[in-house]
Short mmCIF file of C-alpha atoms in Angstrom, two decimals:
data_model
loop_
_atom_site.label_atom_id
_atom_site.label_comp_id
_atom_site.label_asym_id
_atom_site.label_seq_id
_atom_site.Cartn_x
_atom_site.Cartn_y
_atom_site.Cartn_z
CA UNK A 1 2.86 -33.23 14.50
CA UNK A 2 3.79 -31.28 17.63
CA UNK A 3 2.10 -31.32 21.00
CA UNK A 4 0.30 -27.99 21.54
CA UNK A 5 -1.14 -26.49 24.73
CA UNK A 6 -4.40 -24.74 23.83
CA UNK A 7 -5.49 -21.93 26.12
CA UNK A 8 -9.23 -22.55 26.51
CA UNK A 9 -11.50 -19.82 27.87
CA UNK A 10 -14.75 -21.70 27.37
CA UNK A 11 -15.67 -19.60 24.33
CA UNK A 12 -16.10 -20.47 20.67
CA UNK A 13 -12.78 -18.99 19.51
CA UNK A 14 -10.57 -21.17 21.67
CA UNK A 15 -12.83 -24.17 20.95
CA UNK A 16 -12.34 -23.78 17.20
CA UNK A 17 -8.62 -23.26 17.74
CA UNK A 18 -8.44 -26.64 19.48
CA UNK A 19 -10.56 -28.26 16.76
CA UNK A 20 -8.41 -26.92 13.92
CA UNK A 21 -5.18 -28.03 15.58
CA UNK A 22 -6.52 -31.53 16.17
CA UNK A 23 -7.81 -31.69 12.60
CA UNK A 24 -4.31 -30.79 11.40
CA UNK A 25 -2.90 -33.73 13.32
CA UNK A 26 -1.47 -31.97 16.35
CA UNK A 27 -1.53 -33.53 19.80
CA UNK A 28 -3.70 -30.84 21.42
CA UNK A 29 -4.04 -30.49 25.19
CA UNK A 30 -6.54 -28.05 26.66
CA UNK A 31 -5.61 -25.83 29.62
CA UNK A 32 -7.81 -23.23 31.32
CA UNK A 33 -6.20 -20.65 33.57
CA UNK A 34 -8.57 -19.88 36.41
CA UNK A 35 -7.82 -16.20 36.86
CA UNK A 36 -10.69 -14.74 38.85
CA UNK A 37 -13.71 -15.79 40.90
CA UNK A 38 -16.26 -13.29 42.12
CA UNK A 39 -17.57 -13.11 45.67
CA UNK A 40 -20.71 -14.89 44.43
CA UNK A 41 -18.66 -17.72 42.93
CA UNK A 42 -19.06 -16.49 39.36
CA UNK A 43 -16.17 -17.28 37.01
CA UNK A 44 -14.46 -14.76 34.77
CA UNK A 45 -15.55 -14.83 31.12
CA UNK A 46 -11.92 -15.71 30.37
CA UNK A 47 -12.09 -18.94 32.35
CA UNK A 48 -15.53 -20.54 32.16
CA UNK A 49 -14.31 -23.98 33.10
CA UNK A 50 -17.41 -26.08 32.52
CA UNK A 51 -17.82 -24.88 28.92
CA UNK A 52 -14.12 -25.43 28.23
CA UNK A 53 -14.29 -28.93 29.73
CA UNK A 54 -17.34 -29.85 27.63
CA UNK A 55 -15.50 -28.73 24.50
CA UNK A 56 -12.43 -30.77 25.43
CA UNK A 57 -14.60 -33.84 26.00
CA UNK A 58 -16.33 -33.32 22.66
CA UNK A 59 -12.91 -33.20 20.97
CA UNK A 60 -11.61 -36.17 23.01
CA UNK A 61 -8.57 -34.22 24.16
CA UNK A 62 -6.88 -34.05 27.57
CA UNK A 63 -7.93 -31.09 29.65
CA UNK A 64 -6.51 -29.42 32.77
CA UNK A 65 -7.34 -26.42 34.94
CA UNK A 66 -4.59 -24.32 36.51
CA UNK A 67 -5.43 -22.01 39.39
CA UNK A 68 -3.70 -18.62 39.08
CA UNK A 69 -6.14 -16.42 41.02
CA UNK A 70 -3.48 -15.07 43.38
CA UNK A 71 -1.05 -14.24 40.56
CA UNK A 72 -3.80 -12.56 38.55
CA UNK A 73 -4.80 -10.44 41.51
CA UNK A 74 -1.21 -9.37 42.17
CA UNK A 75 -0.06 -8.74 38.58
CA UNK A 76 -3.27 -7.56 36.90
CA UNK A 77 -6.14 -6.46 39.15
CA UNK A 78 -4.21 -4.55 41.81
CA UNK A 79 -2.04 -2.61 39.32
CA UNK A 80 -5.22 -1.81 37.36
CA UNK A 81 -6.87 -0.47 40.52
CA UNK A 82 -3.75 1.50 41.48
CA UNK A 83 -3.57 3.13 38.05
CA UNK A 84 -7.26 3.90 37.97
CA UNK A 85 -7.25 5.80 41.26
CA UNK A 86 -4.38 7.89 39.82
CA UNK A 87 -6.70 9.07 37.05
CA UNK A 88 -5.09 6.89 34.38
CA UNK A 89 -6.81 4.62 31.84
CA UNK A 90 -5.06 1.26 32.11
CA UNK A 91 -5.60 -1.77 29.89
CA UNK A 92 -5.45 -4.91 32.06
CA UNK A 93 -5.77 -7.33 29.12
CA UNK A 94 -2.44 -6.15 27.69
CA UNK A 95 -0.70 -6.95 30.98
CA UNK A 96 -2.53 -10.24 31.45
CA UNK A 97 -1.59 -11.59 28.04
CA UNK A 98 2.15 -11.50 28.65
CA UNK A 99 2.45 -11.87 32.42
CA UNK A 100 -0.33 -14.39 33.06
CA UNK A 101 -1.68 -16.16 29.98
CA UNK A 102 1.49 -16.69 27.98
CA UNK A 103 3.77 -17.02 30.99
CA UNK A 104 1.69 -19.76 32.59
CA UNK A 105 0.71 -21.54 29.37
CA UNK A 106 4.38 -21.80 28.41
CA UNK A 107 5.16 -23.16 31.88
CA UNK A 108 2.48 -25.80 31.29
CA UNK A 109 3.98 -26.54 27.87
CA UNK A 110 7.39 -27.12 29.44
CA UNK A 111 5.90 -29.52 32.00
CA UNK A 112 3.96 -31.48 29.37
CA UNK A 113 6.63 -31.57 26.68
CA UNK A 114 4.72 -29.33 24.28
CA UNK A 115 6.48 -27.32 21.59
CA UNK A 116 3.82 -24.62 21.27
CA UNK A 117 0.95 -22.85 22.94
CA UNK A 118 -2.09 -21.75 20.93
CA UNK A 119 -4.84 -19.23 21.55
CA UNK A 120 -8.04 -18.12 19.86
CA UNK A 121 -6.91 -14.56 19.21
CA UNK A 122 -7.68 -12.99 15.85
CA UNK A 123 -4.11 -12.36 14.73
CA UNK A 124 -1.27 -14.21 13.01
CA UNK A 125 2.25 -14.87 14.27
CA UNK A 126 4.83 -14.14 11.57
CA UNK A 127 8.60 -14.06 11.35
CA UNK A 128 9.92 -11.05 9.46
CA UNK A 129 12.94 -10.88 7.16
CA UNK A 130 14.93 -9.30 10.01
CA UNK A 131 14.47 -12.53 11.97
CA UNK A 132 12.13 -11.05 14.57
CA UNK A 133 8.73 -12.46 15.44
CA UNK A 134 5.65 -10.27 15.51
CA UNK A 135 1.86 -10.39 15.16
CA UNK A 136 0.08 -9.33 11.99
CA UNK A 137 -3.41 -7.91 11.87
CA UNK A 138 -6.26 -10.34 11.34
CA UNK A 139 -7.97 -10.60 7.96
CA UNK A 140 -11.17 -9.44 9.70
CA UNK A 141 -10.38 -5.87 10.79
CA UNK A 142 -13.37 -5.78 13.13
CA UNK A 143 -11.98 -8.77 15.06
CA UNK A 144 -8.29 -7.91 15.02
CA UNK A 145 -6.66 -8.30 18.45
CA UNK A 146 -3.03 -7.44 17.72
CA UNK A 147 -3.30 -4.26 19.83
CA UNK A 148 -3.81 -6.42 22.92
CA UNK A 149 -0.81 -8.60 22.11
CA UNK A 150 1.94 -6.02 21.59
CA UNK A 151 3.68 -6.80 24.88
CA UNK A 152 4.45 -10.43 24.04
CA UNK A 153 8.15 -11.27 24.02
CA UNK A 154 10.15 -12.79 21.20
CA UNK A 155 10.45 -16.05 23.13
CA UNK A 156 6.69 -16.18 23.73
CA UNK A 157 5.93 -15.54 20.06
CA UNK A 158 8.47 -18.13 18.93
CA UNK A 159 6.37 -20.81 20.61
CA UNK A 160 2.88 -19.51 19.72
CA UNK A 161 0.28 -20.59 17.17
CA UNK A 162 -2.80 -18.47 16.30
CA UNK A 163 -4.97 -20.34 13.77
CA UNK A 164 -7.81 -17.79 13.56
CA UNK A 165 -5.96 -14.87 11.96
CA UNK A 166 -7.35 -15.58 8.51
CA UNK A 167 -10.95 -16.25 9.57
CA UNK A 168 -14.01 -14.11 10.25
CA UNK A 169 -16.21 -14.61 13.29
CA UNK A 170 -18.98 -16.01 11.10
CA UNK A 171 -16.55 -18.55 9.67
CA UNK A 172 -15.42 -19.54 13.16
CA UNK A 173 -19.01 -20.08 14.31
CA UNK A 174 -19.74 -22.06 11.14
CA UNK A 175 -16.75 -24.34 11.80
CA UNK A 176 -17.90 -24.82 15.39
CA UNK A 177 -21.43 -25.70 14.29
CA UNK A 178 -20.25 -28.20 11.68
CA UNK A 179 -17.94 -29.80 14.22
CA UNK A 180 -20.76 -30.07 16.75
CA UNK A 181 -18.93 -28.04 19.39
CA UNK A 182 -21.20 -27.23 22.36
CA UNK A 183 -20.23 -23.53 22.42
CA UNK A 184 -20.89 -22.83 18.73
CA UNK A 185 -23.52 -20.16 19.46
CA UNK A 186 -22.17 -18.85 22.75
CA UNK A 187 -22.20 -15.04 22.87
CA UNK A 188 -19.00 -13.04 23.03
CA UNK A 189 -17.92 -11.15 26.11
CA UNK A 190 -17.38 -7.40 25.74
CA UNK A 191 -16.39 -6.67 29.33
CA UNK A 192 -13.21 -6.70 31.37
CA UNK A 193 -13.19 -10.19 32.84
CA UNK A 194 -13.14 -9.11 36.50
CA UNK A 195 -15.79 -6.40 35.98
CA UNK A 196 -18.73 -8.66 35.19
CA UNK A 197 -21.99 -7.03 36.24
CA UNK A 198 -20.62 -4.59 38.79
CA UNK A 199 -18.67 -1.41 38.19
CA UNK A 200 -15.12 -0.14 38.33
CA UNK A 201 -16.01 1.41 41.70
CA UNK A 202 -16.71 -2.07 43.10
CA UNK A 203 -13.34 -3.32 41.85
CA UNK A 204 -11.50 -0.34 43.33
CA UNK A 205 -13.18 -0.72 46.69
CA UNK A 206 -12.09 -4.36 46.90
CA UNK A 207 -8.60 -4.23 45.38
CA UNK A 208 -7.12 -0.71 45.60
CA UNK A 209 -4.04 -0.44 47.80
CA UNK A 210 -4.30 3.34 48.23
CA UNK A 211 -7.17 5.59 49.37
CA UNK A 212 -9.87 6.12 46.77
CA UNK A 213 -9.98 9.82 45.74
CA UNK A 214 -12.64 11.99 47.33
CA UNK A 215 -15.04 14.29 45.42
CA UNK A 216 -13.47 17.42 43.98
CA UNK A 217 -13.95 20.18 41.42
CA UNK A 218 -14.77 20.21 37.75
CA UNK A 219 -12.68 22.99 36.20
CA UNK A 220 -12.31 24.46 32.74
CA UNK A 221 -9.01 24.64 30.90
CA UNK A 222 -8.18 27.91 32.66
CA UNK A 223 -8.80 26.48 36.12
CA UNK A 224 -12.19 28.11 36.68
CA UNK A 225 -14.43 25.96 38.90
CA UNK A 226 -17.51 24.65 37.08
CA UNK A 227 -19.02 22.34 39.70
CA UNK A 228 -18.31 19.29 41.85
CA UNK A 229 -17.40 15.78 40.71
CA UNK A 230 -17.92 12.49 42.55
CA UNK A 231 -14.26 11.47 42.49
CA UNK A 232 -11.81 11.13 39.59
CA UNK A 233 -12.32 7.36 39.35
CA UNK A 234 -15.82 7.95 37.95
CA UNK A 235 -14.56 9.65 34.77
CA UNK A 236 -12.51 8.91 31.67
CA UNK A 237 -11.04 11.16 28.99
CA UNK A 238 -13.61 11.72 26.23
CA UNK A 239 -16.61 11.14 28.49
CA UNK A 240 -19.60 13.39 27.87
CA UNK A 241 -22.59 11.73 29.52
CA UNK A 242 -23.16 11.32 33.23
CA UNK A 243 -21.05 14.28 34.30
CA UNK A 244 -23.76 15.76 36.49
CA UNK A 245 -22.93 19.35 35.59
CA UNK A 246 -24.88 21.61 33.19
CA UNK A 247 -22.85 24.18 31.26
CA UNK A 248 -25.32 25.07 28.53
CA UNK A 249 -23.12 23.51 25.85
CA UNK A 250 -21.55 20.11 25.21
CA UNK A 251 -18.66 19.40 27.58
CA UNK A 252 -16.20 16.53 27.60
CA UNK A 253 -13.64 15.25 30.07
CA UNK A 254 -10.36 16.41 28.53
CA UNK A 255 -7.97 15.68 31.37
CA UNK A 256 -7.89 14.17 34.86
CA UNK A 257 -5.55 15.94 37.28
CA UNK A 258 -4.77 13.58 40.15
CA UNK A 259 -2.44 16.04 41.88
CA UNK A 260 -5.21 18.62 42.33
CA UNK A 261 -8.12 16.13 42.38
CA UNK A 262 -9.79 17.96 39.50
CA UNK A 263 -11.53 16.85 36.32
CA UNK A 264 -10.94 19.24 33.44
CA UNK A 265 -13.85 19.86 31.06
CA UNK A 266 -13.66 21.37 27.59
CA UNK A 267 -15.14 21.36 24.13
CA UNK A 268 -14.75 18.73 21.42
CA UNK A 269 -11.66 20.41 19.99
CA UNK A 270 -9.83 20.02 23.30
CA UNK A 271 -9.94 16.23 23.00
CA UNK A 272 -7.49 16.20 20.09
CA UNK A 273 -3.79 15.55 20.61
CA UNK A 274 -0.90 16.24 18.26
CA UNK A 275 1.57 14.02 20.05
CA UNK A 276 2.33 11.61 22.87
CA UNK A 277 5.18 10.53 25.08
CA UNK A 278 5.30 6.80 25.86
CA UNK A 279 7.34 4.73 28.29
CA UNK A 280 7.28 1.08 29.43
CA UNK A 281 8.10 0.05 25.86
CA UNK A 282 8.16 -3.36 24.22
CA UNK A 283 9.68 -3.93 20.76
CA UNK A 284 8.29 -6.70 18.63
CA UNK A 285 8.81 -6.46 14.85
CA UNK A 286 11.86 -4.22 15.16
CA UNK A 287 14.84 -4.03 17.46
CA UNK A 288 14.84 -1.20 20.02
CA UNK A 289 15.78 2.00 18.17
CA UNK A 290 18.86 3.96 19.18
CA UNK A 291 18.40 7.25 21.02
CA UNK A 292 17.60 9.96 18.49
CA UNK A 293 16.40 7.51 15.82
CA UNK A 294 13.08 8.35 14.14
CA UNK A 295 10.87 5.99 12.16
CA UNK A 296 7.45 6.19 10.52
CA UNK A 297 4.56 4.08 11.75
CA UNK A 298 0.80 3.76 11.94
CA UNK A 299 -0.06 4.32 15.62
CA UNK A 300 -3.18 3.01 17.36
CA UNK A 301 -4.21 4.37 20.75
CA UNK A 302 -7.16 2.01 21.28
CA UNK A 303 -8.01 -1.49 20.13
CA UNK A 304 -10.60 -0.23 17.63
CA UNK A 305 -8.72 2.91 16.62
CA UNK A 306 -8.03 2.62 12.86
CA UNK A 307 -4.55 4.06 13.37
CA UNK A 308 -2.95 7.38 12.43
CA UNK A 309 0.33 7.95 10.58
CA UNK A 310 3.04 9.38 12.79
CA UNK A 311 6.75 9.97 13.29
CA UNK A 312 8.09 8.05 16.28
CA UNK A 313 11.37 9.23 17.83
CA UNK A 314 13.41 7.39 20.47
CA UNK A 315 14.45 9.85 23.19
CA UNK A 316 17.58 9.81 25.35
CA UNK A 317 15.57 9.01 28.50
CA UNK A 318 14.21 5.69 27.17
CA UNK A 319 10.82 7.07 26.13
CA UNK A 320 9.49 7.59 22.61
CA UNK A 321 7.95 10.81 21.33
CA UNK A 322 5.12 10.49 18.82
CA UNK A 323 4.05 13.26 16.45
CA UNK A 324 0.88 12.51 14.51
CA UNK A 325 0.28 13.66 10.95
CA UNK A 326 -3.30 14.41 12.03
CA UNK A 327 -4.45 14.93 15.66
CA UNK A 328 -6.00 11.94 17.42
CA UNK A 329 -9.06 12.05 19.66
CA UNK A 330 -9.23 11.22 23.39
CA UNK A 331 -5.73 9.92 24.04
CA UNK A 332 -5.20 9.42 27.77
CA UNK A 333 -2.31 8.54 30.09
CA UNK A 334 -2.30 4.83 30.88
CA UNK A 335 -3.56 3.75 27.47
CA UNK A 336 -1.25 1.89 25.14
CA UNK A 337 0.07 3.30 21.88
CA UNK A 338 0.94 0.50 19.43
CA UNK A 339 3.13 1.03 16.35
CA UNK A 340 2.42 -0.81 13.07
CA UNK A 341 4.21 -1.01 9.75
CA UNK A 342 2.41 -0.60 6.42
CA UNK A 343 1.77 -4.34 6.27
CA UNK A 344 -0.22 -4.48 9.50
CA UNK A 345 2.62 -5.98 11.58
CA UNK A 346 3.27 -4.71 15.08
CA UNK A 347 6.64 -2.99 15.46
CA UNK A 348 6.23 -2.29 19.16
CA UNK A 349 4.36 -0.14 21.60
CA UNK A 350 4.31 1.52 24.98
CA UNK A 351 2.16 3.12 27.66
CA UNK A 352 1.12 6.74 27.20
CA UNK A 353 2.75 8.94 29.85
CA UNK A 354 2.02 12.44 28.52
CA UNK A 355 -0.39 13.88 25.96
CA UNK A 356 0.37 16.99 23.88
CA UNK A 357 -2.31 19.36 22.62
CA UNK A 358 -3.42 19.39 19.00
CA UNK A 359 -1.36 22.49 18.24
CA UNK A 360 1.78 21.43 20.10
CA UNK A 361 4.80 20.32 18.06
#
């Protein structure tokens, strides 16, 4: 059996991944990437070293820690902060997976003579009939993490194992308990790893490379001033609570206008979009389409979005234009749009640049 580098976060998913690979006869080696340390010394929930080390000891497997704090700051946290102060809604986990986790785990694999890397993501790596590698949705829809993985390259996927794609979380915890793993009942993390118990404002203050936007105006869709906001970094598209302005009817953040330092408020109907324009594309289950080519796909705009059928057209300028069969709610620039085929395999995806209204073609 092959030597496999297992990315170990200290949680139950990566622990069971290591256990299953060892049980199958693989030569498993645990590696934790130390990505972030808070000012109080607290570790990121993606790199809780002591729990990962205890699991490795329990499984009698070699274990190493690799420090990548500087690279994580440069490639993940600072771009996240820069995007956020521009009024965008970035997803740092998508960037981290390709540029930090897989890049550095594969470097470790090359040093240690390992053929594969493995992670505890709920997804499956498959090779399609066209010869391309992609990720397929997990059997447990509630746990599926393919949305976060769409930026992985063909070379990264070629050397990746994901044993948990066919398991539920309950089954994973049951396996961990039967195996006597010390993290069997450890709770899951629901937060961005470098926003532990603080706020986005704390992150921006520490890492932003440009001035943080000042307070400005709430406006309606016609530009009429409705009140004052605390700064565009305090709001996201779709937000209703905590606006600090009373209009006598429900109001939602429908758009953030960095150029004018305004936050646009509107009714529920204004949150719906008929189409998107995406750039910064990555193609996974299909080759890059030629300019002018259109294909059908199920498009997700958030990790837990069930997906909406759409026509996706490759434009001459290297972007793709998406037209949904039914409008989608609360799409925002900076989010990722991920394209799936009917079998739950990722075709590709990109970053939302522009959002079209529900009635726009």
